CSV table of C-alpha atoms in Angstrom, one decimal:
chain,number,residue,atom,x,y,z
A,9,MET,CA,7.7,22.1,1.4
A,10,SER,CA,11.1,21.4,2.9
A,11,THR,CA,10.9,24.6,5.0
A,12,THR,CA,8.0,23.3,7.1
A,13,PRO,CA,9.1,22.2,10.6
A,14,PRO,CA,8.5,18.5,11.4
A,15,PRO,CA,5.8,17.6,13.9
A,16,GLN,CA,7.1,16.6,17.3
A,17,ALA,CA,7.2,13.0,18.3
A,18,LEU,CA,6.7,11.8,21.9
A,19,SER,CA,9.6,12.6,24.1
A,20,SER,CA,12.1,9.9,25.0
A,21,ASP,CA,11.0,10.2,28.7
A,22,ALA,CA,7.7,8.5,27.8
A,23,HIS,CA,9.7,5.4,26.9
A,24,PRO,CA,12.6,5.0,29.4
A,25,GLY,CA,15.2,2.5,28.3
A,26,GLU,CA,13.5,1.8,25.0
A,27,GLY,CA,16.7,2.2,23.0
A,28,GLU,CA,18.6,-0.3,25.1
A,29,ARG,CA,15.7,-2.8,25.0
A,30,SER,CA,15.4,-2.5,21.2
A,31,ALA,CA,19.1,-3.2,20.7
A,32,GLU,CA,18.9,-6.3,22.9
A,33,ASP,CA,16.0,-7.6,20.9
A,34,GLY,CA,18.1,-8.1,17.8
A,35,LEU,CA,17.1,-7.6,14.2
A,36,PHE,CA,14.1,-10.0,14.3
A,37,GLY,CA,13.3,-9.5,18.0
A,38,TRP,CA,9.8,-8.2,17.0
A,39,LEU,CA,8.8,-11.7,15.9
A,40,ARG,CA,9.0,-13.3,19.4
A,41,PRO,CA,6.2,-11.3,21.0
A,42,LEU,CA,3.8,-12.3,18.3
A,43,GLY,CA,3.7,-15.9,19.6
A,44,PRO,CA,2.8,-18.9,17.3
A,45,HIS,CA,-0.7,-17.7,16.4
A,46,GLY,CA,0.5,-14.2,15.7
A,47,ARG,CA,3.3,-15.4,13.5
A,48,ARG,CA,0.8,-17.4,11.4
A,49,ALA,CA,-1.3,-14.2,11.2
A,50,PHE,CA,1.8,-12.3,10.1
A,51,ALA,CA,2.6,-15.0,7.4
A,52,GLY,CA,-1.0,-14.8,6.1
A,53,ALA,CA,-1.0,-11.0,6.0
A,54,PHE,CA,2.5,-10.9,4.4
A,55,GLY,CA,1.4,-13.4,1.7
A,56,GLY,CA,-1.9,-11.7,1.0
A,57,TYR,CA,-0.3,-8.3,0.5
A,58,ALA,CA,2.5,-9.7,-1.6
A,59,LEU,CA,0.0,-11.3,-4.0
A,60,ASP,CA,-2.2,-8.2,-3.8
A,61,SER,CA,0.9,-6.3,-5.1
A,62,TYR,CA,1.6,-8.9,-7.7
A,63,ASP,CA,-2.0,-8.7,-9.1
A,64,TYR,CA,-1.9,-4.9,-9.0
A,65,PHE,CA,1.3,-4.6,-11.0
A,66,THR,CA,0.2,-6.9,-13.8
A,67,LEU,CA,-1.5,-3.8,-15.3
A,68,PRO,CA,1.2,-1.1,-15.1
A,69,LEU,CA,3.8,-3.6,-16.4
A,70,SER,CA,1.6,-4.5,-19.3
A,71,MET,CA,0.4,-1.0,-20.0
A,72,VAL,CA,2.4,-0.4,-23.2
A,73,ALA,CA,1.3,-3.7,-24.7
A,74,LEU,CA,-2.3,-3.0,-23.7
A,75,ALA,CA,-2.3,0.4,-25.2
A,76,ALA,CA,-1.0,-0.9,-28.5
A,77,TYR,CA,-3.4,-3.9,-28.6
A,78,PHE,CA,-6.6,-1.8,-28.0
A,79,GLY,CA,-5.3,1.5,-29.6
A,80,LEU,CA,-5.5,3.5,-26.4
A,81,ASP,CA,-4.1,7.0,-25.7
A,82,SER,CA,-2.4,8.0,-22.4
A,83,GLY,CA,-5.6,9.3,-20.9
A,84,GLN,CA,-7.4,6.0,-21.4
A,85,THR,CA,-4.6,3.9,-20.0
A,86,GLY,CA,-4.4,6.2,-17.0
A,87,LEU,CA,-8.1,5.6,-16.4
A,88,PHE,CA,-7.4,2.0,-15.7
A,89,THR,CA,-5.5,3.0,-12.5
A,90,THR,CA,-8.0,5.6,-11.5
A,91,VAL,CA,-11.0,3.2,-11.8
A,92,THR,CA,-9.1,0.6,-9.9
A,93,LEU,CA,-8.3,2.9,-7.0
A,94,VAL,CA,-11.7,4.6,-6.9
A,95,VAL,CA,-13.5,1.3,-6.7
A,96,SER,CA,-11.0,0.1,-4.1
A,97,ALA,CA,-12.3,2.8,-1.8
A,98,VAL,CA,-15.7,1.0,-1.8
A,99,GLY,CA,-14.0,-2.4,-1.4
A,100,GLY,CA,-11.8,-1.1,1.4
A,101,ALA,CA,-14.6,0.5,3.3
A,102,ALA,CA,-16.8,-2.6,3.0
A,103,ALA,CA,-13.9,-4.9,4.0
A,104,GLY,CA,-13.3,-2.8,7.1
A,105,VAL,CA,-16.9,-3.1,8.2
A,106,PHE,CA,-16.8,-6.9,7.5
A,107,ALA,CA,-13.6,-7.1,9.6
A,108,ASP,CA,-15.3,-5.5,12.5
A,109,ARG,CA,-18.5,-7.5,12.2
A,110,VAL,CA,-17.5,-11.0,11.1
A,111,GLY,CA,-13.7,-11.0,11.9
A,112,ARG,CA,-10.4,-10.1,10.4
A,113,VAL,CA,-9.5,-13.5,8.9
A,114,ARG,CA,-12.9,-14.0,7.2
A,115,ALA,CA,-12.7,-10.5,5.7
A,116,LEU,CA,-9.2,-11.2,4.5
A,117,MET,CA,-10.2,-14.3,2.7
A,118,ILE,CA,-13.0,-12.5,0.9
A,119,THR,CA,-10.7,-9.8,-0.3
A,120,VAL,CA,-8.1,-12.2,-1.6
A,121,ILE,CA,-10.6,-14.3,-3.5
A,122,THR,CA,-12.1,-11.2,-5.0
A,123,TYR,CA,-8.9,-9.7,-6.4
A,124,ALA,CA,-7.7,-13.1,-7.7
A,125,VAL,CA,-10.9,-13.9,-9.6
A,126,PHE,CA,-11.2,-10.5,-11.4
A,127,THR,CA,-7.4,-10.3,-12.1
A,128,VAL,CA,-7.8,-13.6,-14.1
A,129,ALA,CA,-10.9,-12.3,-15.7
A,130,CYS,CA,-9.0,-9.3,-17.1
A,131,GLY,CA,-6.9,-11.7,-19.2
A,132,PHE,CA,-10.1,-12.8,-21.0
A,133,ALA,CA,-11.3,-9.3,-21.8
A,134,PRO,CA,-12.3,-8.9,-25.5
A,135,ASN,CA,-12.3,-5.1,-25.5
A,136,TYR,CA,-11.2,-2.0,-23.6
A,137,GLU,CA,-14.6,-1.4,-21.9
A,138,THR,CA,-14.8,-5.0,-20.6
A,139,LEU,CA,-11.2,-4.8,-19.3
A,140,LEU,CA,-12.1,-1.5,-17.6
A,141,VAL,CA,-15.0,-3.2,-15.8
A,142,PHE,CA,-13.0,-6.2,-14.7
A,143,ARG,CA,-10.2,-4.0,-13.5
A,144,ALA,CA,-12.7,-2.0,-11.5
A,145,LEU,CA,-14.1,-5.1,-9.9
A,146,GLN,CA,-10.6,-6.3,-9.1
A,147,GLY,CA,-10.3,-3.1,-7.1
A,148,LEU,CA,-13.0,-4.3,-4.7
A,149,GLY,CA,-10.6,-7.0,-3.3
A,150,PHE,CA,-7.5,-5.0,-3.8
A,151,GLY,CA,-8.9,-2.1,-1.6
A,152,GLY,CA,-9.6,-4.2,1.4
A,153,GLU,CA,-6.7,-6.7,1.7
A,154,TRP,CA,-4.1,-4.4,3.2
A,155,ALA,CA,-6.3,-2.8,5.9
A,156,VAL,CA,-7.7,-6.1,7.1
A,157,GLY,CA,-4.3,-7.8,7.1
A,158,ALA,CA,-2.6,-4.9,8.9
A,159,ILE,CA,-5.3,-4.8,11.6
A,160,LEU,CA,-5.0,-8.6,12.1
A,161,VAL,CA,-1.3,-8.4,12.8
A,162,ALA,CA,-1.5,-5.1,14.7
A,163,GLU,CA,-3.8,-6.7,17.3
A,164,TYR,CA,-1.2,-9.5,17.9
A,165,ALA,CA,1.9,-7.2,17.9
A,166,SER,CA,3.3,-5.6,21.1
A,167,ALA,CA,3.1,-1.8,21.3
A,168,ARG,CA,6.9,-1.5,21.4
A,169,HIS,CA,7.4,-3.5,18.2
A,170,ARG,CA,4.3,-2.7,16.3
A,171,GLY,CA,5.9,-0.3,13.8
A,172,ARG,CA,8.6,-2.8,12.9
A,173,THR,CA,6.1,-5.7,12.7
A,174,LEU,CA,3.7,-3.8,10.4
A,175,GLY,CA,6.7,-2.4,8.4
A,176,ALA,CA,7.7,-6.0,7.7
A,177,VAL,CA,4.2,-6.8,6.5
A,178,GLN,CA,4.3,-3.7,4.3
A,179,SER,CA,7.6,-4.9,2.8
A,180,SER,CA,5.7,-7.8,1.1
A,181,TRP,CA,4.4,-5.2,-1.4
A,182,ALA,CA,8.0,-5.0,-2.7
A,183,VAL,CA,8.2,-8.8,-2.8
A,184,GLY,CA,5.0,-9.0,-4.9
A,185,TRP,CA,6.2,-6.1,-7.1
A,186,ALA,CA,9.6,-7.9,-7.7
A,187,LEU,CA,7.8,-11.2,-8.6
A,188,ALA,CA,5.6,-9.3,-11.1
A,189,ALA,CA,8.6,-7.7,-12.6
A,190,ILE,CA,10.4,-11.1,-13.0
A,191,VAL,CA,7.3,-12.7,-14.5
A,192,TYR,CA,6.9,-9.7,-16.8
A,193,THR,CA,10.4,-10.0,-18.0
A,194,LEU,CA,10.1,-13.7,-18.8
A,195,VAL,CA,6.6,-13.6,-20.3
A,196,PHE,CA,7.3,-10.6,-22.6
A,197,SER,CA,10.6,-12.0,-23.6
A,198,PHE,CA,9.2,-15.3,-24.8
A,199,VAL,CA,5.5,-14.5,-25.7
A,200,GLY,CA,4.3,-12.0,-28.3
A,201,ASP,CA,2.9,-8.7,-26.8
A,202,ASP,CA,-0.6,-9.4,-28.1
A,203,LEU,CA,-0.8,-12.5,-25.9
A,204,ALA,CA,1.7,-11.7,-23.2
A,205,TRP,CA,-0.5,-9.2,-21.4
A,206,ARG,CA,-3.2,-11.8,-21.1
A,207,VAL,CA,-0.8,-14.3,-19.7
A,208,MET,CA,0.3,-11.8,-17.0
A,209,PHE,CA,-3.3,-11.5,-15.8
A,210,TRP,CA,-3.9,-15.2,-15.9
A,211,THR,CA,-1.0,-15.7,-13.4
A,212,GLY,CA,-3.1,-13.7,-11.0
A,213,ALA,CA,-4.8,-16.9,-9.9
A,214,LEU,CA,-2.0,-17.6,-7.5
A,215,PRO,CA,-3.7,-16.0,-4.4
A,216,ALA,CA,-6.4,-18.7,-4.4
A,217,LEU,CA,-3.9,-21.1,-2.8
A,218,LEU,CA,-3.3,-18.7,0.1
A,219,VAL,CA,-7.0,-18.7,0.9
A,220,LEU,CA,-6.9,-22.5,1.6
A,221,TRP,CA,-4.1,-22.0,4.1
A,222,LEU,CA,-5.7,-19.0,5.8
A,223,ARG,CA,-8.9,-20.9,6.4
A,224,ARG,CA,-7.1,-23.7,8.3
A,225,ARG,CA,-4.2,-22.0,10.1
A,226,VAL,CA,-5.0,-18.3,10.9
A,227,HIS,CA,-7.3,-16.9,13.6
A,228,ASP,CA,-8.1,-13.5,15.0
A,229,ALA,CA,-6.4,-12.3,18.2
A,230,PRO,CA,-8.6,-13.6,21.0
A,231,GLN,CA,-8.4,-10.4,23.1
A,232,ALA,CA,-9.5,-8.2,20.2
A,233,VAL,CA,-12.4,-10.6,19.4
A,234,ALA,CA,-13.7,-10.3,23.0
A,235,VAL,CA,-13.6,-6.5,23.0
A,236,ARG,CA,-15.0,-6.2,19.5
A,237,GLU,CA,-18.0,-8.5,20.2
A,238,GLN,CA,-18.9,-6.7,23.3
A,239,SER,CA,-19.4,-3.4,21.5
A,240,PRO,CA,-22.8,-2.5,20.2
A,241,ARG,CA,-21.3,-0.1,17.6
A,242,ARG,CA,-18.8,-2.3,16.0
A,243,GLY,CA,-18.4,-1.7,12.2
A,244,SER,CA,-20.2,1.6,12.4
A,245,PHE,CA,-19.6,4.4,9.8
A,246,VAL,CA,-21.5,6.8,12.0
A,247,ALA,CA,-19.0,6.3,14.8
A,248,ILE,CA,-16.0,7.3,12.7
A,249,PHE,CA,-17.7,10.5,11.6
A,250,ARG,CA,-19.1,11.5,15.0
A,251,PRO,CA,-17.8,14.9,16.1
A,252,GLY,CA,-16.5,15.3,19.7
A,253,THR,CA,-18.5,16.7,22.6
A,254,ALA,CA,-17.6,18.2,26.0
A,255,ASP,CA,-18.1,14.8,27.5
A,256,ALA,CA,-16.5,12.5,24.9
A,257,PRO,CA,-14.0,12.9,22.1
A,258,GLY,CA,-15.3,12.0,18.6
A,259,LEU,CA,-13.5,10.6,15.6
A,260,LEU,CA,-14.5,13.1,12.9
A,261,ARG,CA,-11.2,15.1,13.1
A,262,THR,CA,-9.2,11.9,13.1
A,263,THR,CA,-11.0,10.5,10.0
A,264,VAL,CA,-10.7,13.8,8.0
A,265,PHE,CA,-7.0,14.3,8.6
A,266,ALA,CA,-6.1,10.5,8.3
A,267,GLY,CA,-8.0,10.6,4.9
A,268,LEU,CA,-6.0,13.6,3.8
A,269,LEU,CA,-2.7,11.9,4.9
A,270,SER,CA,-3.6,8.8,2.9
A,271,THR,CA,-4.6,10.8,-0.1
A,272,GLY,CA,-1.3,12.6,-0.3
A,273,VAL,CA,0.9,9.6,0.2
A,274,GLN,CA,-1.0,7.4,-2.2
A,275,GLY,CA,-1.5,10.1,-4.8
A,276,GLY,CA,2.3,10.4,-4.9
A,277,TYR,CA,3.0,6.6,-4.8
A,278,TYR,CA,0.5,5.5,-7.4
A,279,THR,CA,1.6,8.2,-9.8
A,280,LEU,CA,5.1,6.7,-9.8
A,281,ALA,CA,3.9,3.0,-9.6
A,282,THR,CA,1.7,3.5,-12.6
A,283,TRP,CA,3.9,5.6,-14.9
A,284,VAL,CA,7.5,4.8,-14.2
A,285,PRO,CA,7.5,1.6,-16.4
A,286,THR,CA,6.0,3.6,-19.3
A,287,TYR,CA,8.4,6.4,-18.7
A,288,LEU,CA,11.4,4.1,-18.8
A,289,LYS,CA,10.2,2.4,-22.1
A,290,THR,CA,8.8,5.4,-24.0
A,291,GLU,CA,10.9,8.4,-22.9
A,292,ARG,CA,14.2,6.7,-21.9
A,293,GLY,CA,14.0,4.1,-24.7
A,294,LEU,CA,14.7,1.0,-22.6
A,295,SER,CA,13.9,-2.5,-23.7
A,296,VAL,CA,11.8,-5.0,-21.7
A,297,VAL,CA,15.0,-6.4,-20.1
A,298,GLY,CA,16.4,-3.0,-19.6
A,299,THR,CA,13.2,-1.8,-17.9
A,300,GLY,CA,13.3,-4.9,-15.7
A,301,GLY,CA,16.9,-4.0,-14.7
A,302,TYR,CA,16.0,-0.4,-13.7
A,303,LEU,CA,13.0,-1.6,-11.8
A,304,THR,CA,15.2,-3.9,-9.9
A,305,PHE,CA,17.0,-0.9,-8.3
A,306,LEU,CA,13.7,0.8,-7.6
A,307,ILE,CA,12.2,-2.4,-6.0
A,308,SER,CA,15.3,-3.2,-4.0
A,309,GLY,CA,15.2,0.3,-2.6
A,310,ALA,CA,11.5,-0.2,-1.8
A,311,PHE,CA,12.0,-3.4,0.1
A,312,LEU,CA,14.7,-1.9,2.3
A,313,GLY,CA,12.6,1.3,2.7
A,314,TYR,CA,9.7,-0.7,4.1
A,315,LEU,CA,12.0,-2.4,6.7
A,316,THR,CA,13.9,0.8,7.6
A,317,GLY,CA,10.7,2.8,7.9
A,318,GLY,CA,9.2,0.3,10.2
A,319,TYR,CA,12.2,0.5,12.5
A,320,LEU,CA,12.2,4.3,12.4
A,321,THR,CA,8.5,4.6,13.1
A,322,ASP,CA,9.1,2.9,16.5
A,323,ARG,CA,12.2,5.0,17.2
A,324,LEU,CA,11.1,8.4,15.9
A,325,GLY,CA,7.4,8.2,16.3
A,326,ARG,CA,4.7,7.7,13.7
A,327,ARG,CA,4.3,11.4,12.7
A,328,ARG,CA,7.9,12.3,12.5
A,329,ASN,CA,8.7,9.2,10.4
A,330,ILE,CA,6.0,10.0,7.9
A,331,TRP,CA,7.0,13.7,7.7
A,332,LEU,CA,10.6,12.8,7.1
A,333,PHE,CA,9.9,10.5,4.1
A,334,ALA,CA,7.2,12.8,2.7
A,335,VAL,CA,9.8,15.5,2.2
A,336,ALA,CA,12.5,13.0,1.0
A,337,SER,CA,10.0,11.4,-1.5
A,338,ALA,CA,9.0,14.8,-3.0
A,339,VAL,CA,12.7,15.6,-3.5
A,340,CYS,CA,13.4,12.3,-5.2
A,341,VAL,CA,10.4,12.6,-7.5
A,342,LEU,CA,11.5,16.0,-8.7
A,343,ALA,CA,15.1,14.7,-9.2
A,344,TYR,CA,14.0,11.5,-11.0
A,345,ALA,CA,11.7,13.3,-13.4
A,346,ASN,CA,14.3,15.9,-14.4
A,347,ILE,CA,17.3,13.7,-15.2
A,348,PRO,CA,18.6,14.9,-18.6
A,349,GLY,CA,18.4,12.7,-21.7
A,350,GLY,CA,21.3,10.3,-22.1
A,351,ALA,CA,22.1,10.2,-18.3
A,352,ASN,CA,20.6,6.7,-17.9
A,353,THR,CA,23.3,5.7,-15.4
A,354,LEU,CA,22.1,8.4,-13.1
A,355,LEU,CA,18.5,7.3,-13.7
A,356,LEU,CA,19.6,3.8,-12.6
A,357,VAL,CA,21.3,5.1,-9.4
A,358,LEU,CA,18.5,7.4,-8.4
A,359,GLY,CA,16.0,4.6,-8.7
A,360,PHE,CA,17.2,3.1,-5.4
A,361,PRO,CA,16.6,6.2,-3.1
A,362,LEU,CA,13.3,6.9,-4.9
A,363,GLY,CA,12.0,3.4,-4.2
A,364,PHE,CA,13.4,3.6,-0.6
A,365,CYS,CA,11.7,6.9,0.3
A,366,MET,CA,8.4,6.3,-1.4
A,367,SER,CA,8.1,3.0,0.5
A,368,ALA,CA,9.5,3.9,3.9
A,369,ILE,CA,6.7,6.4,4.3
A,370,PHE,CA,4.2,3.6,4.1
A,371,SER,CA,5.8,1.5,6.9
A,372,GLY,CA,4.1,3.6,9.6
A,373,PHE,CA,0.7,3.4,8.1
A,374,GLY,CA,-0.3,0.0,9.4
A,375,SER,CA,0.5,0.8,13.0
A,376,TYR,CA,-0.5,4.4,12.9
A,377,LEU,CA,-4.0,3.9,11.5
A,378,SER,CA,-4.6,0.9,13.7
A,379,GLU,CA,-3.7,3.0,16.8
A,380,LEU,CA,-5.9,6.0,15.8
A,381,TYR,CA,-9.1,4.0,16.1
A,382,PRO,CA,-10.7,1.9,19.0
A,383,THR,CA,-11.1,-1.8,18.5
A,384,ALA,CA,-14.8,-1.8,17.7
A,385,VAL,CA,-14.4,0.4,14.7
A,386,ARG,CA,-10.7,-0.2,13.9
A,387,GLY,CA,-11.5,-2.0,10.6
A,388,THR,CA,-14.0,0.6,9.6
A,389,GLY,CA,-11.8,3.5,10.3
A,390,GLN,CA,-8.6,2.1,8.8
A,391,GLY,CA,-10.4,0.6,5.8
A,392,PHE,CA,-12.2,3.9,5.0
A,393,THR,CA,-9.4,6.4,5.5
A,394,TYR,CA,-6.8,4.3,3.7
A,395,ASN,CA,-9.0,3.6,0.7
A,396,ALA,CA,-10.7,7.0,0.5
A,397,GLY,CA,-7.1,8.2,0.2
A,398,ARG,CA,-6.6,5.8,-2.7
A,399,ALA,CA,-9.8,6.9,-4.4
A,400,VAL,CA,-8.9,10.7,-4.2
A,401,GLY,CA,-5.3,10.0,-4.9
A,402,ALA,CA,-6.3,8.1,-8.0
A,403,VAL,CA,-6.8,11.5,-9.7
A,404,PHE,CA,-3.0,11.9,-9.8
A,405,PRO,CA,-2.2,9.0,-12.2
A,406,THR,CA,-5.1,10.1,-14.5
A,407,LEU,CA,-3.9,13.7,-14.5
A,408,VAL,CA,-0.4,12.5,-15.5
A,409,GLY,CA,-1.9,10.4,-18.3
A,410,PHE,CA,-3.8,13.4,-19.8
A,411,LEU,CA,-0.8,15.7,-19.5
A,412,ALA,CA,1.7,13.2,-20.8
A,413,ASP,CA,0.9,13.9,-24.4
A,414,SER,CA,1.9,17.6,-24.1
A,415,TRP,CA,4.3,17.6,-21.1
A,416,GLY,CA,5.8,14.2,-21.5
A,417,VAL,CA,5.5,11.5,-18.8
A,418,GLY,CA,8.6,12.7,-17.0
A,419,GLY,CA,7.4,16.3,-16.8
A,420,ALA,CA,3.9,15.2,-15.6
A,421,LEU,CA,5.4,13.0,-12.8
A,422,VAL,CA,6.1,16.1,-10.8
A,423,PHE,CA,2.5,16.0,-9.6
A,424,GLY,CA,3.5,13.2,-7.4
A,425,ALA,CA,5.5,15.6,-5.3
A,426,ALA,CA,2.3,17.6,-4.6
A,427,GLY,CA,0.8,14.6,-3.0
A,428,TYR,CA,3.7,14.2,-0.6
A,429,ALA,CA,3.3,17.9,0.3
A,430,LEU,CA,-0.3,17.3,1.2
A,431,ALA,CA,0.7,14.4,3.4
A,432,ALA,CA,3.2,16.5,5.4
A,433,VAL,CA,0.5,19.2,6.0
A,434,ALA,CA,-2.2,16.7,7.1
A,435,LEU,CA,0.1,15.4,9.9
A,436,PHE,CA,-0.5,18.5,11.9
A,437,GLY,CA,-4.1,17.5,12.5
A,438,LEU,CA,-3.3,14.1,14.0
A,439,PRO,CA,-1.9,13.0,17.3
A,440,GLU,CA,1.2,10.9,18.0
A,441,THR,CA,0.3,7.3,19.0
A,442,ARG,CA,3.6,5.5,19.5
A,443,GLY,CA,3.5,3.1,22.5
A,444,LYS,CA,-0.3,2.8,22.5
A,445,GLU,CA,-1.7,-0.5,23.6
A,446,LEU,CA,-4.3,-2.3,21.6
A,447,ALA,CA,-6.8,-4.8,22.9
């Protein structure tokens, strides 16, 4: 994959003086153009996505305890992730339509309530089948939150700072992941495994507090509302699958290639997010506290990766940034999965670049997908392509689960690299959008 030439970003001539202006803005210069309403929207999207991440990671972190409690094999535990991600495609597409028809903030509140309620319900599951159903329903809210929150902020952000702004929103995923890892370490250290996994799910009630604040303090961008409400085709699935004609370009090509891009990136990411905790405990022999320590390096790299990727997506362009980190992520996956036994220090060190690369690639997604679609169908297009990618990419964790018994979890993780290769290829079917103004 590394021999493929990177797609070309827009030339620097299209943005005269951009480098100098960016330097003058300072590290947090992107916050100022949002204004007070935009900053509250940013806080709401940041908090929603962090708690979305927290609720998601309650399962992977509890996977070993769950498998022992219900007597599950690797294929059955991998199915938890697949079902969540497949159903999230339905939830994400529905949330996108809601966002275009009833508004971004209302759709955001619906998604947060949904994933919070069903995460808590997972803690009361009496058997494997019930837990699988509750986890699937949790996916309905999980699927829609990011797309809706990203669009809400993108429509407030300036074109010049949009990559950094959405990269900062994306970094909240690492915040939620870190919070989940901390709670996991505490809960599993003081509570027996048979109850600890239930406690982890019960703590998923936290997002309900965010909904109260969203309802009172956050509003859609006024300009986007005006444009969206004037369109007779807002929230239309037909529109995002309409082929182009001689008179007007269609969105079919964009939807197909954006879906492939999302499939590749998320197939690679969720393979790692689902199986690295199990890999560390079962094949590397780490304790609960030891696993938490190794995840600290991975999550620290992820947080910095989101912020760095957001900066680079504005500097290099959307396509070049994603291509760069697709290649780097594939290399890191192969290296991490092939560390020889006993070299746990190297495993610790490589966790940082692995987390950095697999997260930096996501930083451009919020701005890129928002810019690929017009305002009237922005929620529909972004919600569908991002979550269709989740659904198809969900095959990767399950495949790893079924192969783990014969190949070992570490050996099966190499399938994550194939996802990043697909993402690199998909970029050649998409345009560069850096500097595009949104309503």
